[in-house]
XYZ file of C-alpha atoms in Angstrom:
299
model
C 25.528 33.812 46.759
C 28.934 32.731 45.642
C 28.528 29.275 47.157
C 25.170 28.826 45.436
C 26.632 29.855 42.080
C 29.571 27.523 42.647
C 27.169 24.650 43.382
C 25.210 25.349 40.203
C 28.380 25.440 38.129
C 29.572 22.211 39.724
C 26.243 20.565 38.938
C 26.388 21.706 35.326
C 29.974 20.463 35.082
C 28.967 17.097 36.525
C 25.427 15.761 36.248
C 24.242 18.641 34.084
C 26.836 17.755 31.486
C 25.772 14.107 31.685
C 22.148 15.102 31.092
C 23.113 17.162 28.060
C 25.234 14.320 26.685
C 22.407 11.804 27.235
C 19.901 14.009 25.411
C 22.325 14.755 22.591
C 23.322 11.100 22.301
C 19.712 9.904 22.188
C 18.837 12.430 19.485
C 21.863 11.443 17.395
C 21.176 7.725 17.898
C 17.520 8.167 16.924
C 18.584 10.107 13.830
C 21.036 7.335 12.936
C 18.368 4.651 13.366
C 15.996 6.644 11.138
C 18.705 7.104 8.523
C 19.631 3.407 8.626
C 15.965 2.413 8.304
C 15.576 4.719 5.315
C 18.668 3.212 3.676
C 17.318 -0.298 4.180
C 13.904 0.531 2.724
C 15.517 2.319 -0.234
C 17.683 -0.726 -0.930
C 14.635 -3.003 -0.707
C 12.828 -0.806 -3.235
C 15.833 -0.697 -5.573
C 16.168 -4.473 -5.595
C 12.458 -5.114 -6.043
C 11.689 -2.506 -8.724
C 14.007 -2.420 -11.693
C 11.729 -0.156 -13.752
C 8.090 0.865 -14.064
C 7.093 -2.477 -15.596
C 8.352 -4.417 -12.609
C 6.561 -4.399 -9.308
C 7.503 -5.265 -5.759
C 7.218 -8.860 -4.670
C 5.099 -9.717 -1.659
C 8.237 -10.412 0.381
C 9.661 -6.989 -0.532
C 6.438 -5.243 0.496
C 6.455 -7.060 3.820
C 10.134 -6.285 4.460
C 9.548 -2.614 3.693
C 6.632 -2.333 6.136
C 8.447 -4.383 8.781
C 11.536 -2.189 8.508
C 9.434 0.940 9.047
C 7.794 -0.550 12.149
C 11.123 -1.723 13.607
C 12.636 1.718 12.991
C 9.719 3.463 14.705
C 9.842 1.061 17.665
C 13.606 1.491 18.059
C 13.292 5.282 18.095
C 10.585 5.120 20.785
C 12.735 2.812 22.929
C 15.767 5.085 22.570
C 13.859 8.113 23.810
C 12.197 6.111 26.610
C 15.561 4.865 27.902
C 16.992 8.383 27.613
C 14.156 9.752 29.762
C 14.891 7.230 32.527
C 18.617 8.043 32.444
C 17.893 11.775 32.601
C 15.552 11.314 35.567
C 18.201 9.272 37.335
C 20.844 11.967 36.757
C 18.450 14.613 38.034
C 18.085 12.698 41.266
C 14.492 11.622 40.715
C 14.007 8.110 42.213
C 12.986 6.004 39.251
C 11.920 3.080 41.443
C 9.559 5.383 43.278
C 7.788 6.144 40.012
C 6.818 2.525 39.408
C 3.587 2.667 41.424
C 2.409 6.039 40.003
C 3.369 4.845 36.524
C 1.280 1.713 37.031
C -1.736 3.751 38.063
C -1.163 6.131 35.171
C -0.831 3.182 32.785
C -4.142 1.736 33.936
C -5.817 5.127 33.496
C -4.351 5.532 30.038
C -5.408 1.994 29.200
C -9.036 2.871 29.850
C -8.762 6.264 28.184
C -6.748 5.144 25.166
C -8.486 1.916 24.216
C -8.772 3.076 20.629
C -5.012 3.638 20.388
C -4.344 0.187 21.835
C -6.813 -1.284 19.341
C -5.079 0.541 16.494
C -1.682 -0.822 17.541
C -2.955 -4.388 17.863
C -4.700 -4.185 14.499
C -1.536 -2.804 12.903
C 0.476 -5.654 14.406
C -1.793 -8.249 12.800
C -1.907 -6.375 9.473
C 1.885 -6.514 9.240
C 2.400 -10.040 10.559
C -0.395 -11.475 8.394
C 0.863 -9.567 5.326
C -2.598 -8.267 4.480
C -0.974 -5.460 2.491
C 2.297 -3.581 2.374
C 4.104 -0.586 0.962
C 3.205 -0.074 -2.704
C 0.022 -2.168 -2.701
C -3.098 -0.831 -4.407
C -5.926 -1.272 -1.915
C -9.514 -0.342 -1.151
C -9.996 -0.029 2.629
C -13.462 0.033 4.181
C -13.451 2.124 7.361
C -15.975 2.040 10.189
C -18.435 4.913 9.847
C -17.195 5.944 6.386
C -19.398 5.606 3.342
C -16.849 5.169 0.577
C -13.717 3.040 0.986
C -10.271 4.633 0.987
C -8.739 3.672 -2.361
C -5.196 4.224 -3.528
C -1.584 3.160 -3.135
C -0.202 2.372 0.307
C 2.597 4.797 1.141
C 3.151 4.030 4.818
C 2.124 1.313 7.265
C 2.811 1.731 10.975
C 1.432 -0.025 14.021
C -1.190 2.720 14.447
C -2.143 4.091 11.023
C -2.075 3.316 7.320
C -1.487 6.118 4.818
C -2.926 5.753 1.327
C -2.433 8.118 -1.607
C -5.481 8.276 -3.867
C -5.458 8.614 -7.650
C -6.089 12.363 -7.192
C -2.930 12.713 -5.101
C -4.740 13.003 -1.768
C -3.152 11.365 1.285
C -5.693 9.394 3.330
C -4.743 8.412 6.890
C -6.719 5.475 8.287
C -6.434 4.266 11.917
C -5.747 0.544 11.758
C -8.313 -0.226 14.440
C -11.149 1.175 12.304
C -10.419 -0.999 9.260
C -13.196 -3.542 8.715
C -12.368 -4.761 5.203
C -9.363 -4.612 2.890
C -9.482 -5.339 -0.836
C -5.926 -5.818 -2.096
C -5.788 -5.118 -5.843
C -2.103 -5.986 -6.206
C -1.582 -9.245 -4.337
C 0.499 -11.800 -6.298
C -1.293 -11.036 -9.600
C -4.202 -8.997 -10.911
C -6.903 -9.342 -13.557
C -8.132 -6.764 -16.044
C -11.673 -7.441 -17.243
C -13.040 -5.545 -20.254
C -16.679 -5.896 -21.335
C -16.933 -4.954 -25.007
C -20.455 -3.850 -26.067
C -21.303 -4.736 -29.697
C -24.575 -4.534 -31.653
C -26.849 -7.512 -31.119
C -26.942 -8.233 -34.862
C -23.140 -8.484 -35.113
C -21.436 -11.790 -35.920
C -20.335 -12.919 -32.452
C -17.895 -15.476 -33.834
C -16.213 -12.759 -35.897
C -16.104 -10.477 -32.840
C -14.486 -13.225 -30.784
C -11.837 -13.788 -33.458
C -11.013 -10.068 -33.610
C -10.672 -9.932 -29.841
C -8.443 -13.035 -29.796
C -6.168 -11.439 -32.390
C -6.025 -8.235 -30.324
C -4.960 -10.323 -27.322
C -2.274 -12.145 -29.307
C -0.874 -8.864 -30.665
C -0.827 -7.344 -27.185
C 1.039 -10.367 -25.828
C 3.606 -10.086 -28.648
C 4.115 -6.359 -28.073
C 7.498 -5.839 -26.298
C 5.998 -2.963 -24.284
C 3.014 -5.009 -23.065
C 4.539 -8.467 -22.724
C 6.287 -7.736 -19.380
C 2.947 -6.687 -17.856
C 0.987 -9.778 -18.957
C 1.294 -13.195 -17.325
C -0.374 -14.940 -20.264
C -2.261 -13.972 -23.449
C -5.630 -12.254 -22.846
C -8.571 -14.652 -23.017
C -11.925 -14.088 -24.706
C -14.593 -15.440 -22.359
C -17.455 -14.969 -24.828
C -20.833 -13.299 -24.408
C -21.255 -12.079 -20.848
C -24.685 -10.432 -21.025
C -27.536 -9.858 -23.485
C -29.524 -6.687 -24.137
C -32.180 -5.500 -26.544
C -29.733 -3.689 -28.789
C -26.336 -5.008 -27.713
C -24.376 -7.888 -26.284
C -21.310 -7.663 -24.074
C -18.314 -9.822 -24.901
C -15.820 -10.200 -22.052
C -12.040 -10.163 -22.399
C -9.877 -11.140 -19.414
C -6.136 -10.562 -18.958
C -3.971 -11.683 -16.056
C -1.358 -9.043 -15.241
C 1.375 -8.203 -12.810
C 0.001 -6.847 -9.517
C -1.102 -3.250 -9.801
C -0.821 -3.186 -13.605
C -4.407 -4.182 -14.416
C -5.423 -0.546 -14.915
C -2.684 0.151 -17.456
C -3.332 -3.110 -19.314
C -7.077 -2.471 -19.369
C -6.628 0.998 -20.914
C -4.244 -0.329 -23.559
C -6.522 -3.221 -24.511
C -9.527 -0.906 -24.885
C -7.604 1.283 -27.342
C -6.464 -1.766 -29.311
C -10.009 -3.149 -29.442
C -11.494 0.113 -30.744
C -8.813 0.396 -33.452
C -9.217 -3.256 -34.476
C -12.974 -2.883 -34.806
C -12.578 0.230 -36.954
C -10.186 -1.581 -39.270
C -12.802 -4.324 -39.748
C -15.552 -1.833 -40.448
C -17.269 -2.509 -37.136
C -17.904 -0.273 -34.165
C -18.304 -0.557 -30.445
C -21.724 0.590 -29.277
C -21.814 3.794 -27.199
C -21.334 3.184 -23.471
C -24.621 2.849 -21.562
C -25.755 5.269 -18.915
C -23.785 5.324 -15.676
C -24.945 2.870 -13.072
C -26.425 0.172 -15.354
C -23.572 -2.181 -14.635
C -22.411 -2.760 -18.242
C -19.409 -0.445 -18.295
C -15.950 -1.922 -18.496
C -14.750 -2.885 -15.082
C -11.679 -4.091 -13.229
C -12.046 -7.187 -11.123
C -9.916 -7.864 -8.091
C -7.250 -10.487 -8.633
C -8.075 -13.936 -7.453
C -11.794 -13.655 -8.303
C -13.323 -15.817 -10.997
C -14.389 -13.914 -14.053
């Protein structure tokens, strides 16, 4: 009994201590890598967003997503190497596990095809810069009726996490994404259809809308969000009792919603000052409500 206890104590003082140190070292190293990755992403965000009016550049979005993927990959490698070292210290022949590991890998390959597809899809999403951290997107998912809409909060090789306008976090496997609409790529466009009575002076309406656009472009609070003065495109559609006059504004990526809301308020106030009024909004679903068009599309 004494010899057995002595052997156990000797093992703990030798290889057992090495195992503990390997596990502790791998945990600390993984924590350090995670902390360093977080510091890098925070610095990227600080340099790319000075205030709420400024938005991340495409390069900053890509660097943020790439840093997250590299951090995750490094942590996985650290733990994988630690497992092999621990097995070696425990006396398990690592070379003898190559054949069983190969068989197990083949079995997992057949059983985890969806995971492999997710990882491959995530790789192409990141390398092709389809979207990145902070982008406003609408993602169509296989088997889902409505697309997942919101702001991208996390992009990994396997999943994309999107926070909706209601604060919900939507997790989408990358392999099930069939279509991505990026609403904040390079620049965006706010499109406002203004319904006015059919007997109104369209030329006068156009002049009021042009003046609203010029005032918005001169406003110090709005100027940083606009790439150029809003443009009046003219009559977009005709109805029995109303016509729709379209106003288009190019904005910084992701700021089309804020610009659209501000322009609508300015238009209503300008019409009231001129003794005119905007016709009541039509019933939902008739296609004449004010809308936001994805950047890059022709109005």
